[in-house]
PDB file of C-alpha atoms in Angstrom:
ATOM      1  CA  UNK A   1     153.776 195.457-214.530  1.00  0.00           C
ATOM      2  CA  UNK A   2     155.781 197.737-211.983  1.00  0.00           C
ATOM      3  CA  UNK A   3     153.287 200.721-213.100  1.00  0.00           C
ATOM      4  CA  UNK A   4     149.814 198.199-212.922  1.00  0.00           C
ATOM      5  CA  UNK A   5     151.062 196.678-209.656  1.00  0.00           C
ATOM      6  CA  UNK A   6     152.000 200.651-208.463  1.00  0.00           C
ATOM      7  CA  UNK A   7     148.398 201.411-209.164  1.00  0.00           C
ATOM      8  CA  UNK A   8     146.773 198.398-207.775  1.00  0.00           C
ATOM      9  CA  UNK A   9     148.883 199.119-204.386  1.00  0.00           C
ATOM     10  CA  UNK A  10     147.657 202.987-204.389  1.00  0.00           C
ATOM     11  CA  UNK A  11     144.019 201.757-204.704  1.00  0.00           C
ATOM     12  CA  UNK A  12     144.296 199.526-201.972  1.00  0.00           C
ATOM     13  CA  UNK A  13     145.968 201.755-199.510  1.00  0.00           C
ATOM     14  CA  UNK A  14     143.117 204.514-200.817  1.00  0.00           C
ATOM     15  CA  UNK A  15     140.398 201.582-200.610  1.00  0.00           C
ATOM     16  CA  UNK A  16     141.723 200.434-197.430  1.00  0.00           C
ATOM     17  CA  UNK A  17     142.009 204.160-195.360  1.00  0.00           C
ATOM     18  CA  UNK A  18     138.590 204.664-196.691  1.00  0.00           C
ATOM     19  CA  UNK A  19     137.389 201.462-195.081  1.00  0.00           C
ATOM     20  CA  UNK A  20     139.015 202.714-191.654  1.00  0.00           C
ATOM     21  CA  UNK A  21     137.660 205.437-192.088  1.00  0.00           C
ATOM     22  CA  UNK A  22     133.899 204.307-192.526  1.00  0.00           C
ATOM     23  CA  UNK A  23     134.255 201.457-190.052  1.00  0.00           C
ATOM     24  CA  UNK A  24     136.391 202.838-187.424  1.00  0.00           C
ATOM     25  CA  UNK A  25     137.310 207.238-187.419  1.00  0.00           C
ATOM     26  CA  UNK A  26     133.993 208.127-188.408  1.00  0.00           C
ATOM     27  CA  UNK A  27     132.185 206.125-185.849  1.00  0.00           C
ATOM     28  CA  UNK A  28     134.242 206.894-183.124  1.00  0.00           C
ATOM     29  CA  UNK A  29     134.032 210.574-183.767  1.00  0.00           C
ATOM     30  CA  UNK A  30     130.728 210.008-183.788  1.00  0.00           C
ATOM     31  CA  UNK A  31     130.467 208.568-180.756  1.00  0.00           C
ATOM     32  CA  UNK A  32     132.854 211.371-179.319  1.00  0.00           C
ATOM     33  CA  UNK A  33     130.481 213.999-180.469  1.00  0.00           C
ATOM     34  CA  UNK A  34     127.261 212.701-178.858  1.00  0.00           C
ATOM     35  CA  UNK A  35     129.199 212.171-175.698  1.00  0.00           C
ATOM     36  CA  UNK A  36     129.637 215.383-175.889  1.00  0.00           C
ATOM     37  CA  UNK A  37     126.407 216.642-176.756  1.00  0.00           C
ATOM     38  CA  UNK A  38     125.131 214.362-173.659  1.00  0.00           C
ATOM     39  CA  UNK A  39     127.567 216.360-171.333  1.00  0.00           C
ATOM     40  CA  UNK A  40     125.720 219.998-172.520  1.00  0.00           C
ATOM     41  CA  UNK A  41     122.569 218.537-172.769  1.00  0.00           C
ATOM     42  CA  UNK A  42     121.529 215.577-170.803  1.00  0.00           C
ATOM     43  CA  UNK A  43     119.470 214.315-172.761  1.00  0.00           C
ATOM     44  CA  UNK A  44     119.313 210.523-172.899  1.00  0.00           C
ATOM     45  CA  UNK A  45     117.008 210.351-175.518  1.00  0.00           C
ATOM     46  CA  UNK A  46     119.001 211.956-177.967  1.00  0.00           C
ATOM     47  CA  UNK A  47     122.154 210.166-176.952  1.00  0.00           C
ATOM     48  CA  UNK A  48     120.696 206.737-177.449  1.00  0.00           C
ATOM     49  CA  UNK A  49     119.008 207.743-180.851  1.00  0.00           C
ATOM     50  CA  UNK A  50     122.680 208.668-182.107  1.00  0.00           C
ATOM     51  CA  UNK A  51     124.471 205.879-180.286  1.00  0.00           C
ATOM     52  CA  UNK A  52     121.952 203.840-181.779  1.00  0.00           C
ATOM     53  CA  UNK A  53     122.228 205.101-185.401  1.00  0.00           C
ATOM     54  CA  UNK A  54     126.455 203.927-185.034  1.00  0.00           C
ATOM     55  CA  UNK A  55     124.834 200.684-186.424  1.00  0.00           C
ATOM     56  CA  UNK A  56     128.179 198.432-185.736  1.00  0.00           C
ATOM     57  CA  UNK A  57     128.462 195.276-184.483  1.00  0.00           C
ATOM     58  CA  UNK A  58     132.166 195.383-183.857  1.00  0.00           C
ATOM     59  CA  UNK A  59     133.975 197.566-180.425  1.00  0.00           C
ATOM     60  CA  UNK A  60     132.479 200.334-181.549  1.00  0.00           C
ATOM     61  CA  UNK A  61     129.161 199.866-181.695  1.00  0.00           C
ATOM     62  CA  UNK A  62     129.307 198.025-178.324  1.00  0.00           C
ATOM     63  CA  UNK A  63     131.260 200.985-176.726  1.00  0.00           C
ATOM     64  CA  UNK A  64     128.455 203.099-178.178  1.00  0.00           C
ATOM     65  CA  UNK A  65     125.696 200.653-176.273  1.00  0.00           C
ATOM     66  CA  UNK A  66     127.190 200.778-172.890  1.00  0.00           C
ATOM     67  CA  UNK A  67     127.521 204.876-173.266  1.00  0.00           C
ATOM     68  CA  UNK A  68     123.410 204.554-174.199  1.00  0.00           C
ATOM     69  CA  UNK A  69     122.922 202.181-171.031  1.00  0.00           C
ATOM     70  CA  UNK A  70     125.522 204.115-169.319  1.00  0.00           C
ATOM     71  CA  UNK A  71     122.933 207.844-169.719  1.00  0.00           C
ATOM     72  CA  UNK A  72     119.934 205.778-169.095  1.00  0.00           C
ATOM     73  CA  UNK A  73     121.776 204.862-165.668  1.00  0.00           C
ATOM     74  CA  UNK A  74     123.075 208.841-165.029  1.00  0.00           C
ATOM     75  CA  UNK A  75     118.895 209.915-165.694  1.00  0.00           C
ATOM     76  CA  UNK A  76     117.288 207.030-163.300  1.00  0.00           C
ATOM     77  CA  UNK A  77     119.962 207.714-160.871  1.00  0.00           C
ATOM     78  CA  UNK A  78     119.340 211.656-161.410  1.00  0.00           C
ATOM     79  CA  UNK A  79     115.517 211.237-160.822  1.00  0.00           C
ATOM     80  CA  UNK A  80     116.467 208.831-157.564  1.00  0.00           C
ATOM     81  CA  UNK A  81     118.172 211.397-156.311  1.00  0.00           C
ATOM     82  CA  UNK A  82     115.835 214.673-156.713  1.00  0.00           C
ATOM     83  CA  UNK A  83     113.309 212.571-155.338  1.00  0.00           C
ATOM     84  CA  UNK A  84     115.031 212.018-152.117  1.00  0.00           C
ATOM     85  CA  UNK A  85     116.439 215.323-151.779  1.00  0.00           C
ATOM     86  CA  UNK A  86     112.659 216.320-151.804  1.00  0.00           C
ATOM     87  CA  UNK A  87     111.703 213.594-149.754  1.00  0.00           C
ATOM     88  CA  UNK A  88     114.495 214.498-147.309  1.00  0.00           C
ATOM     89  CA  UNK A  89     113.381 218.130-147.643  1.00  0.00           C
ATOM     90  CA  UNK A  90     109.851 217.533-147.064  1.00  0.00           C
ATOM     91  CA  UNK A  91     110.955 215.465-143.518  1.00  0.00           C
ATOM     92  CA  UNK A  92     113.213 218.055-142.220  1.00  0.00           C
ATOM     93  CA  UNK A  93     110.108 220.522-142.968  1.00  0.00           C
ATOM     94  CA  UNK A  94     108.118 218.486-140.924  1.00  0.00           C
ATOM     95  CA  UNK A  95     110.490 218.064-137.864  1.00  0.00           C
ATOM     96  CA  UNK A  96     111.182 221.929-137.581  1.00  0.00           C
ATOM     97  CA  UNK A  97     107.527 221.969-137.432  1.00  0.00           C
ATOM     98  CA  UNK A  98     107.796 219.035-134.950  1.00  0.00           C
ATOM     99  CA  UNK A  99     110.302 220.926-132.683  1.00  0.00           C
ATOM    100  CA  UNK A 100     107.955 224.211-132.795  1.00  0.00           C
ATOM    101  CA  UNK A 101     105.391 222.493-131.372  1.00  0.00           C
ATOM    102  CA  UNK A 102     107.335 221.081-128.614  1.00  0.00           C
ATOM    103  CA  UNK A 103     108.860 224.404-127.874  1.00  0.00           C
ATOM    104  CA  UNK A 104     105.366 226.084-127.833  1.00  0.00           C
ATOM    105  CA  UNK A 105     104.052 223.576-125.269  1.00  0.00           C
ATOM    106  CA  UNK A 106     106.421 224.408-122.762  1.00  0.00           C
ATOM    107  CA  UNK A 107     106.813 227.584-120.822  1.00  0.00           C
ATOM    108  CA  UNK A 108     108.458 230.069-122.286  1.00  0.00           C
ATOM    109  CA  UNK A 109     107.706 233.430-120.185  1.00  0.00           C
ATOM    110  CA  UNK A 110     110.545 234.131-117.943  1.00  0.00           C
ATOM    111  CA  UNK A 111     110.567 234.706-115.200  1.00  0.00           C
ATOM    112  CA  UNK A 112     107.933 232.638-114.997  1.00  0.00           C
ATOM    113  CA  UNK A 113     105.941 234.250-112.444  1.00  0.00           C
ATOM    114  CA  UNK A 114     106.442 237.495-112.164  1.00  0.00           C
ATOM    115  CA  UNK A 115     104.345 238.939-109.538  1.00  0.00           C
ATOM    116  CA  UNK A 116     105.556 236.852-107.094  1.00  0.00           C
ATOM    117  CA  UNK A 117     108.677 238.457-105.544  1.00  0.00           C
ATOM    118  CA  UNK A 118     109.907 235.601-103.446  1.00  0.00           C
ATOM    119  CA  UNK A 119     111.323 233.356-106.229  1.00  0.00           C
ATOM    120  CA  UNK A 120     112.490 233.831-109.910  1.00  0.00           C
ATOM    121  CA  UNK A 121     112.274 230.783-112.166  1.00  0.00           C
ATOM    122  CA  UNK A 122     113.735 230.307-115.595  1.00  0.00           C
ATOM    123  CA  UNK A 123     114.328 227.089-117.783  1.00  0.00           C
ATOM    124  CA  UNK A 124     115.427 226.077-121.390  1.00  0.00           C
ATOM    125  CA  UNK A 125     115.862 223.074-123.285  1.00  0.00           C
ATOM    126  CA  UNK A 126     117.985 222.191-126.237  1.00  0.00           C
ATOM    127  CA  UNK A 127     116.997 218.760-127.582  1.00  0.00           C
ATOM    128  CA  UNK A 128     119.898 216.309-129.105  1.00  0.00           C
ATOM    129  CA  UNK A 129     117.650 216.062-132.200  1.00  0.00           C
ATOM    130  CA  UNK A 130     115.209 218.748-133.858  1.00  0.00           C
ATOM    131  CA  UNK A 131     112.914 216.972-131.317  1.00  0.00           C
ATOM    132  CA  UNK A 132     112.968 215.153-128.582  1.00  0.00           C
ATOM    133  CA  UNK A 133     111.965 213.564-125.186  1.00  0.00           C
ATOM    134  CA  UNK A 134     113.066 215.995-122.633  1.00  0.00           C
ATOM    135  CA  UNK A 135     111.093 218.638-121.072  1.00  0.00           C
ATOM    136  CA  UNK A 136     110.186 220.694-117.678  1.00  0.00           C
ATOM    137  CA  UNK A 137     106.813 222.719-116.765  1.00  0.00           C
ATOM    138  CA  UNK A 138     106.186 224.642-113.705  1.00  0.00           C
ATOM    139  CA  UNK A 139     102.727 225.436-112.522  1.00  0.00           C
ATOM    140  CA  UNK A 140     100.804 226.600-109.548  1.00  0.00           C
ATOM    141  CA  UNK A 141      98.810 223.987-108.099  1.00  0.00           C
ATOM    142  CA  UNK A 142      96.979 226.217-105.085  1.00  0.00           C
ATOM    143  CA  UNK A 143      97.948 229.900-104.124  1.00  0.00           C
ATOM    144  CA  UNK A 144     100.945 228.441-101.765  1.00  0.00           C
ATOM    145  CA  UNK A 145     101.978 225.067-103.526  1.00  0.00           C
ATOM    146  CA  UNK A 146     104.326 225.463-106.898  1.00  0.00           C
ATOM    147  CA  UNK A 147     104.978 222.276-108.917  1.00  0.00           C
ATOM    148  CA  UNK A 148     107.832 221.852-110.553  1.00  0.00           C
ATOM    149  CA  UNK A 149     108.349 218.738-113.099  1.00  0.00           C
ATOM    150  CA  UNK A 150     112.125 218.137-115.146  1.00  0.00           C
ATOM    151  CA  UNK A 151     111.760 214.898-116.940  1.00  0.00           C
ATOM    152  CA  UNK A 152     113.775 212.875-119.723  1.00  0.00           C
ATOM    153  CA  UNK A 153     111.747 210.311-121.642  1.00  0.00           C
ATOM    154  CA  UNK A 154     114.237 207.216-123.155  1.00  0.00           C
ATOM    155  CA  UNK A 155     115.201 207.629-126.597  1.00  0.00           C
ATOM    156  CA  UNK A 156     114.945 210.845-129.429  1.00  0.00           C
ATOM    157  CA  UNK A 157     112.865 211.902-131.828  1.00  0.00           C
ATOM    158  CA  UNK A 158     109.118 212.038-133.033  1.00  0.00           C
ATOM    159  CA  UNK A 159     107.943 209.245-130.538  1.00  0.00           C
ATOM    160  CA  UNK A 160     109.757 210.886-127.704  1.00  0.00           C
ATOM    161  CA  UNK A 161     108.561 214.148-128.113  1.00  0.00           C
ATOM    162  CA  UNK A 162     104.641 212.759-128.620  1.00  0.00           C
ATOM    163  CA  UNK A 163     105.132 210.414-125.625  1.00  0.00           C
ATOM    164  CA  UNK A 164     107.009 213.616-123.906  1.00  0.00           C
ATOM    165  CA  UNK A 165     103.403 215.745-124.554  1.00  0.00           C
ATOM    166  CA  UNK A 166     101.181 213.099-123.120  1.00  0.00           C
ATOM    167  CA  UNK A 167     103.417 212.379-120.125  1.00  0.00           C
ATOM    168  CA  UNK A 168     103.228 216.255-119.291  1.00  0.00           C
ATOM    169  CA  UNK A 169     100.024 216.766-120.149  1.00  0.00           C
ATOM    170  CA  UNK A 170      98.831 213.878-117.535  1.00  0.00           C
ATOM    171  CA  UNK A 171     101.119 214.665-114.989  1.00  0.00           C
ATOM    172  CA  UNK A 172      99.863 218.208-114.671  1.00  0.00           C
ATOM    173  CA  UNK A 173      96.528 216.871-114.630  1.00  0.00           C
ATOM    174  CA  UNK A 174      97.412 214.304-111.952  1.00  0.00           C
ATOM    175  CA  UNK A 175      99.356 217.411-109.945  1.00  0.00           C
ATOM    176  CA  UNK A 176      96.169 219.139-109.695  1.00  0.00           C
ATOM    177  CA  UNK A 177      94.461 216.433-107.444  1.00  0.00           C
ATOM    178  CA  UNK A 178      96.865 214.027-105.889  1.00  0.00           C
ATOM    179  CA  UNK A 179      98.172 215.169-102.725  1.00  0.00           C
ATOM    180  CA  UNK A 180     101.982 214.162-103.329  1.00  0.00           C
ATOM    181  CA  UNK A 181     104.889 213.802-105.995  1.00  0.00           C
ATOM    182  CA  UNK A 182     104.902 210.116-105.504  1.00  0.00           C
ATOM    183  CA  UNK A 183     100.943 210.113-106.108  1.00  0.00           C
ATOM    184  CA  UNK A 184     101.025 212.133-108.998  1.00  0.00           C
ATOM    185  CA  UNK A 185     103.777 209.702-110.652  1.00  0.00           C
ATOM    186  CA  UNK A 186     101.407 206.598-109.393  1.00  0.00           C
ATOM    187  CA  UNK A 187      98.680 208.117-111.097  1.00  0.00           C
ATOM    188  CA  UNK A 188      99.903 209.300-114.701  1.00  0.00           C
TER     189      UNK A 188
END
């Protein structure tokens, strides 16, 4: 009896660990090695293929659910981000282009007038933003009569720098035929 019951109690312990082992080490190294695999790889695909070929109902098989969920997550959130980093590139492309513009339509020759010995003129501007609404322009409006215009249009950015071009653009217009600065501003 002492020797059947000795072997019964080996076969269970051996039937037992093999049971753990099946239902709970080899699953969880399992699930160890494709988290692993994910963090070389990346690939979600694969992840969730071996995740999903765990096959347990119990802890395990949840745990190994949530990591699927959990790399489906990391690639959306991946893709979100590249696109908006090339988004964001894309806008800063076009606001250095923005602010090249607006530098190019103001004067930029110093000194400004250089045959006339009487009277050096320089300028700059640095806008808050890449663009913005500030700007000057100095222009002859006869042979004795210089106009000079410093301005600072409300608020930065693209639709200060456009409504900066059109104001300077009409008041040098309006500077060639209006008699006075208070005209001129009237008039644009």
């Amino acid at each position: 009896i002492i020797l059947w019951g000795g072997i019964g109690l080996v076969v269970t312990n051996v039937l037992l660990i093999l049971f753990i082992y099946f239902r709970a080490v080899r699953p969880t190294v399992k699930v160890n090695d494709g988290v692993r695999e994910y963090m070389k790889t990346k690939d979600s695909a694969a992840i969730a293929e071996k995740m999903n070929a765990i096959g347990q109902k119990n802890e395990i098989g949840r745990l190994a659910d949530s990591i699927s969920e959990l790399a489906r997550e990391i690639d959306r959130h991946t893709s979100d981000i590249a696109r908006l980093t090339g988004e964001k590139e894309r806008v800063e492309a076009e606001l250095n282009l923005a602010a090249k513009i607006q530098l190019s339509a103001l004067p930029a020759t110093f000194p400004a007038f250089p045959e006339h010995d009487e009277f050096d003129l320089y300028a700059s501007m640095t806008p808050a933003k890449n663009v913005g609404g500030d700007f000057y322009d100095f222009f002859f409006l006869d042979e004795t009569h210089l106009g000079l215009v410093i301005a600072d249009v409300s608020d930065k950015g693209v639709p200060a720098a456009l409504f900066m071009m059109m104001a300077k653009i009409l008041i040098k217009s309006c500077a060639m035929t209006e008699p006075s600065p208070a005209a001129v501003l009237a008039r644009t």
